[in-house]
Coordinates of C-alpha atoms and ligand atoms in Angstrom, one line a residue:
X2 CA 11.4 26.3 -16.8
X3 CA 8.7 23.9 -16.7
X4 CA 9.4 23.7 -12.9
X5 CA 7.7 27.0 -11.8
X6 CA 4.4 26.1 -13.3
X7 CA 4.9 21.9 -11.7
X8 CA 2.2 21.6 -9.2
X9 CA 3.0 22.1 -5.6
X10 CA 1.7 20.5 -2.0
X11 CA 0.3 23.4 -0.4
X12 CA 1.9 23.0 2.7
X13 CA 4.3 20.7 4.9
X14 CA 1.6 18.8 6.5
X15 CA -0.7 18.5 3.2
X16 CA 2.2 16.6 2.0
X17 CA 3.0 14.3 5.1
X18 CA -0.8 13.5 5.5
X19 CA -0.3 12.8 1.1
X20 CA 2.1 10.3 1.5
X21 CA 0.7 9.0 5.0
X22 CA -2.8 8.5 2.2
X23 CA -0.6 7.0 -0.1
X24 CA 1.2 4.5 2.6
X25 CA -1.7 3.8 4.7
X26 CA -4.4 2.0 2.5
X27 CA -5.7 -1.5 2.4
X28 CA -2.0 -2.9 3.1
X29 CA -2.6 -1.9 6.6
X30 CA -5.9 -2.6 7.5
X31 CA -6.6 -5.8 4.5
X32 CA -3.6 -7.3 3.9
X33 CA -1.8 -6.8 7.2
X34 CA -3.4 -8.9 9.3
X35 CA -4.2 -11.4 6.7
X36 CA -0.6 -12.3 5.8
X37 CA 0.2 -12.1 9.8
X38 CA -2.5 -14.6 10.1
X39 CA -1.3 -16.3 7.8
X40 CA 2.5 -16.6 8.7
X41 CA 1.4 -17.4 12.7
X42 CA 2.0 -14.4 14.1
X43 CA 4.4 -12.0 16.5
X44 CA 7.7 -13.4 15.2
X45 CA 6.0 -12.4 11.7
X46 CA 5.4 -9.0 13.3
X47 CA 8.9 -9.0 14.3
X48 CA 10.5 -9.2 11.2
X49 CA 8.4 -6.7 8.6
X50 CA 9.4 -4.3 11.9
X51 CA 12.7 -5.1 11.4
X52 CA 12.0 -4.5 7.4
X53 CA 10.1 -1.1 7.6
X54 CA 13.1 0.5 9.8
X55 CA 15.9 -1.1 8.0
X56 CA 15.2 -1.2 4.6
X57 CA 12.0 0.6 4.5
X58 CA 12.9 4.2 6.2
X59 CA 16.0 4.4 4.1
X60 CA 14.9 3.6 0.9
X61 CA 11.4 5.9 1.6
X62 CA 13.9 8.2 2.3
X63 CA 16.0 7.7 -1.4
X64 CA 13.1 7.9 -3.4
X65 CA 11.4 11.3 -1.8
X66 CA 15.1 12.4 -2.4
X67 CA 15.3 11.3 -6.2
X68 CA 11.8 12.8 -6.6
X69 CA 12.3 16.3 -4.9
X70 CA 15.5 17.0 -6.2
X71 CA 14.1 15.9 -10.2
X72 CA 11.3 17.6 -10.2
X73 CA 9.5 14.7 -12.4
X74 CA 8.0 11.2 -12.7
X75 CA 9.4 8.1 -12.0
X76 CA 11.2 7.8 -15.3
X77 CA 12.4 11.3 -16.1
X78 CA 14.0 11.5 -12.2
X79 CA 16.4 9.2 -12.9
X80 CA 17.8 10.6 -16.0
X81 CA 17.3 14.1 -14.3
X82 CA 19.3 13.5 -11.4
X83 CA 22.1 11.6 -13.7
X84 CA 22.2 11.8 -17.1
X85 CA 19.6 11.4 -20.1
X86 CA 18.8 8.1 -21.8
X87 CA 20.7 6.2 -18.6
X88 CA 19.8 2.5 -17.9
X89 CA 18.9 3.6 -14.6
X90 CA 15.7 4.5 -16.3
X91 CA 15.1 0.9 -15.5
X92 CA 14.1 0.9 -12.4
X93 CA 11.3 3.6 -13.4
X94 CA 10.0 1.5 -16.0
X95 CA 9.9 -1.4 -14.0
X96 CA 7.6 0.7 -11.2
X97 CA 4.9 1.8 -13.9
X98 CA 4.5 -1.8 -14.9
X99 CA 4.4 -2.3 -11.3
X100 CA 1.4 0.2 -11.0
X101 CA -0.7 -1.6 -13.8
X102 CA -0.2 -4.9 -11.6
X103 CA -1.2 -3.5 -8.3
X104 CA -3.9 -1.3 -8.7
X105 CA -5.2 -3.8 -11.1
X106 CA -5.8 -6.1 -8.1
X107 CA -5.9 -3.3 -5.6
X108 CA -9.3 -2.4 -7.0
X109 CA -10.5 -5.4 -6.8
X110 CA -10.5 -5.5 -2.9
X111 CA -11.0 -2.1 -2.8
X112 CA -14.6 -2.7 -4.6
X113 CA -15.4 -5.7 -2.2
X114 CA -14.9 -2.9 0.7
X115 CA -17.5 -0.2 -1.5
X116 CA -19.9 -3.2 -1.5
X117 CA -19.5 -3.9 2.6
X118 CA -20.2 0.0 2.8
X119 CA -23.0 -0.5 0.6
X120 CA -23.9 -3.5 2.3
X121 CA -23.9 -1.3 5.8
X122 CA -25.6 1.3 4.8
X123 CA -28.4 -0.4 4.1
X124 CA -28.8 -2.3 6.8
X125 CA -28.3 -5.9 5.0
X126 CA -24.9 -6.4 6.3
X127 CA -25.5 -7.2 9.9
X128 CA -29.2 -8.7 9.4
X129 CA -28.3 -12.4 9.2
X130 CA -27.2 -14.4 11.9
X131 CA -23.9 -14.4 13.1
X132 CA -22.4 -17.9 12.0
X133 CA -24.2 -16.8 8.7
X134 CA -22.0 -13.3 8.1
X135 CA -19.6 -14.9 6.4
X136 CA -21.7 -15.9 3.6
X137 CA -21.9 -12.4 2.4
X138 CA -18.1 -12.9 0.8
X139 CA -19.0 -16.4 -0.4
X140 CA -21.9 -14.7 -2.2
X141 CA -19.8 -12.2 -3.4
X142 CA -17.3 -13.6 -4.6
X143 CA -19.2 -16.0 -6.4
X144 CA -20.7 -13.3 -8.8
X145 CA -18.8 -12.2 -11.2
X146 CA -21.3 -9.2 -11.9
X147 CA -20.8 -7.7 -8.3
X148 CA -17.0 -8.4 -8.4
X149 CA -17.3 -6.3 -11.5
X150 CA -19.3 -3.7 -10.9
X151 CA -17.9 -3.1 -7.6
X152 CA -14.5 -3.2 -9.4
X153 CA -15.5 -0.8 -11.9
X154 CA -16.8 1.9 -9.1
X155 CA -13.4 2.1 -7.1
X156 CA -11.7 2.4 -10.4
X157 CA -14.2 5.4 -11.4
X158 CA -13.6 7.0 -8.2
X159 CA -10.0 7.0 -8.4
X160 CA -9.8 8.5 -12.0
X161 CA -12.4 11.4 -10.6
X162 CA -9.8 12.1 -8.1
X163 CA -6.4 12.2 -10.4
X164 CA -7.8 14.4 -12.8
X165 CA -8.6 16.9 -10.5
X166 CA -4.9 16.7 -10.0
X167 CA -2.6 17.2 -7.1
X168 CA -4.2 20.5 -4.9
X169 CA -7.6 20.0 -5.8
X170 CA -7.8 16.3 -5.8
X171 CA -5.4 14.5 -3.7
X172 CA -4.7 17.0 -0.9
X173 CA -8.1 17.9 -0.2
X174 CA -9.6 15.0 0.5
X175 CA -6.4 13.1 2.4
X176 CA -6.5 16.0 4.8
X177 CA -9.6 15.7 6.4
X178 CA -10.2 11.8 6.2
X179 CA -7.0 10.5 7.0
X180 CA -7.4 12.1 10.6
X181 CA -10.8 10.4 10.6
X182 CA -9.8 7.0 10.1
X183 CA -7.2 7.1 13.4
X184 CA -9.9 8.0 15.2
X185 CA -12.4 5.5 14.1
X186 CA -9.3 3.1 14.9
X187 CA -8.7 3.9 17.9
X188 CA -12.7 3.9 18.9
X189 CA -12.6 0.1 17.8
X190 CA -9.6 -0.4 20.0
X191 CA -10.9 0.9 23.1
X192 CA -14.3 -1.7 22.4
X193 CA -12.5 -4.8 21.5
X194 CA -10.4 -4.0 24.8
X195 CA -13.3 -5.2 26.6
X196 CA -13.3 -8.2 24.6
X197 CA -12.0 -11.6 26.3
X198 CA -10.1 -12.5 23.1
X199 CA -8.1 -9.1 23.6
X200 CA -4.8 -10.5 25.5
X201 CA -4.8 -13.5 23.1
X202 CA -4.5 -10.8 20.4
X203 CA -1.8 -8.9 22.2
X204 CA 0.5 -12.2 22.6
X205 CA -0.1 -13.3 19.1
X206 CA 0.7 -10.9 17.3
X207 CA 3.7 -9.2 20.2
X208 CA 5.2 -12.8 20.7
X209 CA 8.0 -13.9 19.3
X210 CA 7.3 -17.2 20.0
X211 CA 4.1 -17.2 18.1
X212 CA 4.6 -18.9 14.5
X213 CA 7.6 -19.8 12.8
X214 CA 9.4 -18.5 9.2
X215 CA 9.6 -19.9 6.2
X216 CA 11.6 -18.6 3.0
X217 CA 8.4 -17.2 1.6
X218 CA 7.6 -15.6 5.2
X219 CA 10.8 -13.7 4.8
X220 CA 9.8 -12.8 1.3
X221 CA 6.4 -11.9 2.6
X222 CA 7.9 -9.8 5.2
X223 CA 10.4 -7.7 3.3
X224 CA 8.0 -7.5 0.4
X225 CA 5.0 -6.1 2.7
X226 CA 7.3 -3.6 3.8
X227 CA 7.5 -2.3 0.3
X228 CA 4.1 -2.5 -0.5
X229 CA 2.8 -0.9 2.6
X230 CA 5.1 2.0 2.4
X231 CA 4.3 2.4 -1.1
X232 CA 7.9 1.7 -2.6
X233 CA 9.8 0.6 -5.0
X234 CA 7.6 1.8 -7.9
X235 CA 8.1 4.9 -8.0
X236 CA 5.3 6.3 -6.2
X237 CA 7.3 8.5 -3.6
X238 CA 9.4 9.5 -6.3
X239 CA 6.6 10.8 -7.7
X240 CA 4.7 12.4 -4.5
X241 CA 8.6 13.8 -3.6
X242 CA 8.3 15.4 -6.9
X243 CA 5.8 18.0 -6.0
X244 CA 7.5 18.6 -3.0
X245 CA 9.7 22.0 -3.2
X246 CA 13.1 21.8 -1.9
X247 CA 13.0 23.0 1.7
X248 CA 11.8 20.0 3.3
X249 CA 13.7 17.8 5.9
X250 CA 12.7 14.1 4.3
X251 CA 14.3 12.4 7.2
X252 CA 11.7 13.7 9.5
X253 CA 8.9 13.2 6.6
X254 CA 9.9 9.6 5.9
X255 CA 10.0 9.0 9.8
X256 CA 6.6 10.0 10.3
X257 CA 5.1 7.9 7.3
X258 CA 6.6 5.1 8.4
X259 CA 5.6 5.7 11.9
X260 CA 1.9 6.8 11.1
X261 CA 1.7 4.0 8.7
X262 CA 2.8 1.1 11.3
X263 CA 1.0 2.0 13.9
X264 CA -2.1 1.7 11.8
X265 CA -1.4 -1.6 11.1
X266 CA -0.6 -2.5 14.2
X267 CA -3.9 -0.9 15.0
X268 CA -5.4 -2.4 12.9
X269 CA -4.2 -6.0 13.5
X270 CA -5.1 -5.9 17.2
X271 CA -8.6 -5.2 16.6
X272 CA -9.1 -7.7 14.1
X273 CA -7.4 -10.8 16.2
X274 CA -9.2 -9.7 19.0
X275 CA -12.4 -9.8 17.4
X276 CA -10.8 -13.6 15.9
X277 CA -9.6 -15.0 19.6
X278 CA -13.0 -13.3 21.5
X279 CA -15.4 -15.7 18.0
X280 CA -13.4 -18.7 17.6
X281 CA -12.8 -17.2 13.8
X282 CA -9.4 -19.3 12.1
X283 CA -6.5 -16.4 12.4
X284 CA -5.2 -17.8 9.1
X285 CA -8.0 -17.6 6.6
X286 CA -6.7 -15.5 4.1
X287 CA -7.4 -12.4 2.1
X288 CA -11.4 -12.7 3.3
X289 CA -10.4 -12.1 7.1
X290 CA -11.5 -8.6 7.6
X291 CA -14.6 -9.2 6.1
X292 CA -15.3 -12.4 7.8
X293 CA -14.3 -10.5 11.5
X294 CA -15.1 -7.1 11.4
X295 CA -19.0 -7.5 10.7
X296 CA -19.2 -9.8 13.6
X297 CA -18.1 -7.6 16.3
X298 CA -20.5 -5.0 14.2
X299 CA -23.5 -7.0 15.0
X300 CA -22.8 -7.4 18.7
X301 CA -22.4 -3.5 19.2
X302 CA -26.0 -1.0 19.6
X303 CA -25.7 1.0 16.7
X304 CA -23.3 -1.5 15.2
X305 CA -24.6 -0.4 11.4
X306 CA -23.5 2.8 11.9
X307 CA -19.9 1.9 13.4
X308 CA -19.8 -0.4 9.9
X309 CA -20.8 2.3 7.7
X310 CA -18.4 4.6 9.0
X311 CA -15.4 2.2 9.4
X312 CA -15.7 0.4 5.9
X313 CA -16.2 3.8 4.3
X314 CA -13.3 5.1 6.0
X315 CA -11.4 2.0 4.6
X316 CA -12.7 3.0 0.9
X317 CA -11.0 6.0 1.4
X318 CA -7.8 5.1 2.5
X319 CA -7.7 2.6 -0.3
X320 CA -8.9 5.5 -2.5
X321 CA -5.7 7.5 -1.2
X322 CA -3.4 4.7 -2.1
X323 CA -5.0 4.1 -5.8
X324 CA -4.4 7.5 -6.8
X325 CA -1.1 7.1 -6.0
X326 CA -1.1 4.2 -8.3
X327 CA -2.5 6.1 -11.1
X328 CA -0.7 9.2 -10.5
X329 CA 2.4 7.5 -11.2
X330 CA 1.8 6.4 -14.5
X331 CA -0.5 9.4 -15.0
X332 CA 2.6 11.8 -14.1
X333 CA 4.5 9.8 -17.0
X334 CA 2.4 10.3 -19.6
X335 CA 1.7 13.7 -19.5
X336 CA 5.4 15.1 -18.5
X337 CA 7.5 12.4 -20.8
X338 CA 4.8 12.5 -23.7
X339 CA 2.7 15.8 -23.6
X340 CA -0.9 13.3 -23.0
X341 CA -3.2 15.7 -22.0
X342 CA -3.7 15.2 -18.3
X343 CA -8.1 14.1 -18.4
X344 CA -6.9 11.6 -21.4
X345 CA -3.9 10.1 -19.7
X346 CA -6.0 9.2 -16.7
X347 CA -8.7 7.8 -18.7
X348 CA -6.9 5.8 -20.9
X349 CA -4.1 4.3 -18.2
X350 CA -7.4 3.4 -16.1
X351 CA -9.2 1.5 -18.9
X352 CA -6.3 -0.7 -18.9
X353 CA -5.9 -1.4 -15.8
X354 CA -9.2 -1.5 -15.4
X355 CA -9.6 -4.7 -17.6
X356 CA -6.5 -6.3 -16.5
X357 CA -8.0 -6.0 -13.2
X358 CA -11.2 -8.3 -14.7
X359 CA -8.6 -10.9 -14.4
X360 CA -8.7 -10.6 -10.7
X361 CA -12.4 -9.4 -10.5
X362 CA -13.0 -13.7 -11.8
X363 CA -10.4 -14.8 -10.2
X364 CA -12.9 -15.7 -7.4
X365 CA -15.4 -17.5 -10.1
X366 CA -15.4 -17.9 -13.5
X367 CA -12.0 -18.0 -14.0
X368 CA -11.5 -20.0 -10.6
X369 CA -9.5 -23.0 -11.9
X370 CA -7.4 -20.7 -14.5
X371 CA -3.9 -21.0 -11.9
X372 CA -0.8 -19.9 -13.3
X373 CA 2.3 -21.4 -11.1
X374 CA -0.3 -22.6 -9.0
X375 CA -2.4 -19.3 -8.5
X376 CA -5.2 -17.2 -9.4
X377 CA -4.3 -14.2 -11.5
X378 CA -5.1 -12.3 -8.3
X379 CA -2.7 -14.6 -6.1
X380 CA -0.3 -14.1 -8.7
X381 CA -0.3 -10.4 -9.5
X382 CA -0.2 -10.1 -6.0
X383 CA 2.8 -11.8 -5.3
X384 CA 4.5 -11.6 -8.1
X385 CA 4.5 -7.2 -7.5
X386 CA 5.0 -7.7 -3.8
X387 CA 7.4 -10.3 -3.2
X388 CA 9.4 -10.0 -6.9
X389 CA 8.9 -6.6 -8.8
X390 CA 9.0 -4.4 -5.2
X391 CA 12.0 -5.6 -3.7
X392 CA 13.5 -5.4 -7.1
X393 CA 12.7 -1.9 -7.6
X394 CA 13.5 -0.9 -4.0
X395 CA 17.4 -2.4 -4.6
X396 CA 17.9 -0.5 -7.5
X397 CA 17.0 2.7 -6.3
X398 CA 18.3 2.2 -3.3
X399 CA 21.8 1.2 -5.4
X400 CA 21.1 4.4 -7.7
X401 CA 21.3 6.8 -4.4
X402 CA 23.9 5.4 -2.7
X403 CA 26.6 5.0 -5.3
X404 CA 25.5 6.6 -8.4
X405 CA 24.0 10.1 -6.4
X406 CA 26.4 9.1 -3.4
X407 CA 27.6 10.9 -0.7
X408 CA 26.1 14.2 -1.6
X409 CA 23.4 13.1 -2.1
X410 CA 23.3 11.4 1.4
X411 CA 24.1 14.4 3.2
X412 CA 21.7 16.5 1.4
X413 CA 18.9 14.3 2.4
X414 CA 20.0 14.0 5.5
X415 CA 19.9 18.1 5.9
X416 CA 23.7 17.8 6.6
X417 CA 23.4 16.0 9.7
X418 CA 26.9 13.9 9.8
X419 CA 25.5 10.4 11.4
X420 CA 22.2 10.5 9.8
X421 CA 24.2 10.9 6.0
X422 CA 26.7 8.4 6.8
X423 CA 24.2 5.8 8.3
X424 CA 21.4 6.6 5.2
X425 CA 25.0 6.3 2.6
X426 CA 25.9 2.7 4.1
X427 CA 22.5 1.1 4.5
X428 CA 21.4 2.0 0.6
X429 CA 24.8 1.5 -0.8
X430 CA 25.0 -2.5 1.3
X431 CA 22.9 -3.5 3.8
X432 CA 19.4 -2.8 2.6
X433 CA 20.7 -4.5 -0.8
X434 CA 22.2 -7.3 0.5
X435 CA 19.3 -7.7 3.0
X436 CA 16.4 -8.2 0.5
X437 CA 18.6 -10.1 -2.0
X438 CA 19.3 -12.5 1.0
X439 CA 15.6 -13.2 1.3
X440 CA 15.1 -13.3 -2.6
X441 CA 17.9 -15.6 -2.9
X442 CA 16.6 -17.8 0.0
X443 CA 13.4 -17.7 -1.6
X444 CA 14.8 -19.0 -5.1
X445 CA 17.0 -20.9 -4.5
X446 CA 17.3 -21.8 -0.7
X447 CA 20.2 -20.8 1.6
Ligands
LIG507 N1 0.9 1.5 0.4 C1 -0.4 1.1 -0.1 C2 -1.1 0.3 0.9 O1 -0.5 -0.1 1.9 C3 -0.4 0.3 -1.4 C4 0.5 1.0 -2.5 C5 1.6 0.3 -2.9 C6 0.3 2.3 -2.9 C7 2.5 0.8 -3.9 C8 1.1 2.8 -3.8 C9 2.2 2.1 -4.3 O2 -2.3 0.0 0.8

């Protein structure tokens, strides 16, 4: 069969630490913070908790399930592990289109971080004077050549990476940077400790009684707990695909989803302290890494070094999350259609690569182009996130629990009795009803 050749993770923890790189990207340390500044804070917090462990955990755990058991991409495991030509193919096509959208945005940001480690290396990030760091991102977003260019280098880098396919590329490098990053992370915590903004931090973003929700804070909430834990597109079906069948995914989805929050969380407390300790606004958007994190650079001896190292550390989380992206729709073409692996990647990238341009502008030329309102990067953004996500995540959370079912529950589950009966009843109702609540509230109001 064309199993025995299907590339394998070479161990237990290369694939934990794989789909911790896929999880763990620039929806933990960018977009995090930026939508908790956004939405005010701890009761914010609150919720996408409530999201990753209720809807999150469960359907990780479905879709490492639907992928390990298939043996295939995101299309193929659904007829696989029901019958051929199903509908239920659906939901896999709906999570390659999702790809295109999100990595066409995805590498947007993740170029602005390759030009902040650019910018550090050199030196030029933390020469001008603090109330004048926040140029940089005004002047960079202005130019549609940078925005390119930068866009064009992340999306080079990831298609280096997916060729060399799953052992060579993706393991290797997840392996030794991931544990890097934490470490970096936790260095930055123990300085902005020190700051005074630091228990301001700790009660915006731990207090419930910080901000308040709206119908698209839900949305935001429930759909950040997709995108963070890379679901609802098929990604995990695809990463559980080149996982063999001895593996406990309860225990594997539990340690994502724990590695993955507390990098966030991480992540978050750093960058409000650094906020409360400068008098920066919590709530300005998708620039507020980039506004904060240089200016607790420039305060620190040896700050250009700290920079360097954290924003390349960033590249390469965001790096482990693109090729995730690409291996999705890469894993398609070259199982379902026999495209040779170096072509599929090539081509699939080139597309994305220009639908991406629409992003790359979004920030100049094509500045006033709104559709519904927003730029083609707000809107590929939220339309993935808070739409195509939480769409793909019910339907795949509906495919295992009542079209795989109950044995399929307690096989996940490694035959544990509770586990298999709480995972059957939380994809079969509550995680459905749950995110259709929020969609309905969103649409139409409650
Ligand atoms: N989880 C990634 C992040 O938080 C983004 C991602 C979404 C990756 C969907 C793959 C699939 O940055």
């Amino acid at each position: 069969l064309a199993n025995a050749q299907r590339a394998h993770w070479g161990s237990r923890l290369a694939f934990i630490l794989a789909a911790a790189g896929s999880a763990i990207g620039l929806g933990n340390i960018w977009k995090f913070p930026y939508i908790t500044g956004v939405n005010g804070g701890g009761l914010f917090v609150l919720v996408y908790l409530g999201c990753i462990l209720l809807v999150g955990v469960p359907v990780l755990i479905a879709e490492l399930y639907i992928g390990q058991k298939a043996q295939s991409n995101a299309v193929t495991a659904f007829e696989r592990t029901h019958k051929p030509k199903t509908l239920w193919r659906l939901p896999g096509w709906l999570g390659l289109a999702s790809a295109f959208f999100i990595l066409s945005f995805y590498s947007v940001v993740g170029g602005w971080i390759l030009y902040y480690t650019y910018l550090s290396i050199t030196g030029q990030l933390l020469t001008p004077p603090p109330e004048e760091i926040g140029k940089t991102l005004t002047e960079l977003f202005a130019s549609p050549l940078t925005q390119t260019v930068c866009h064009f280098l992340f999306m080079a880098t990831t298609v280096v990476i997916v060729m060399a396919g799953v052992k060579n590329g993706l393991e290797r490098w997840t392996k030794i940077l991931m544990p890097v990053l934490f470490l970096i992370l936790v260095g930055l915590l123990v300085r902005v400790f020190f700051l005074e903004g630091f228990p301001k931090a700790i009660s915006f973003l731990f207090s419930i009684h910080e901000g308040e929700m709206t119908a698209h804070g839900w949305m935001e909430a429930v759909g950040h707990s997709f995108f963070t834990l890379s679901l609802g597109m098929g990604a995990m079906i695809t990463y559980g695909s080149y996982l063999s069948e001895k593996e406990n995914l309860v225990r594997a989805a539990v340690a994502v989803a724990f590695l993955d929050t507390l990098i966030a969380l991480m992540a978050g407390v750093v960058i409000f302290a650094i906020v409360f300790s400068f008098g920066l606004q919590p709530s300005s958007g998708p620039g507020l890494i980039f506004a904060t994190l240089p200016v607790l650079f420039a305060q620190m001896t040896g700050g250009w070094l700290v920079a360097t190292a954290f924003f390349l550390l960033i590249f390469f989380a965001a790096l482990t999350s693109a090729v995730s992206l690409l291996e999705v729709v890469v894993a398609y073409w070259t199982e379902s259609h026999g495209v040779d692996r170096h072509r599929s990647t090539v081509t699939n990238a080139v597309v994305i690569f220009i639908l991406g341009l629409l992003s790359a502008l979004s920030t100049n030329v094509l500045a006033e182009v709104k559709i519904l309102g927003l730029t083609f990067f707000d809107l590929f953004d939220k339309m993935t996130s808070s739409y195509m996500l939480p769409i793909g995540g019910i339907l795949i959370s509906v495919f295992f629990g009542w079209t795989l079912g109950k044995q399929a529950a307690l096989n996940a589950a490694n035959r544990l009795g509770p586990v298999a009966v709480a995972l059957l009843w939380i994809t079969r109702i509550a995680a459905p009803i749950a995110v259709l609540l929020v969609l309905w509230n969103l649409v139409f109001g409650l």
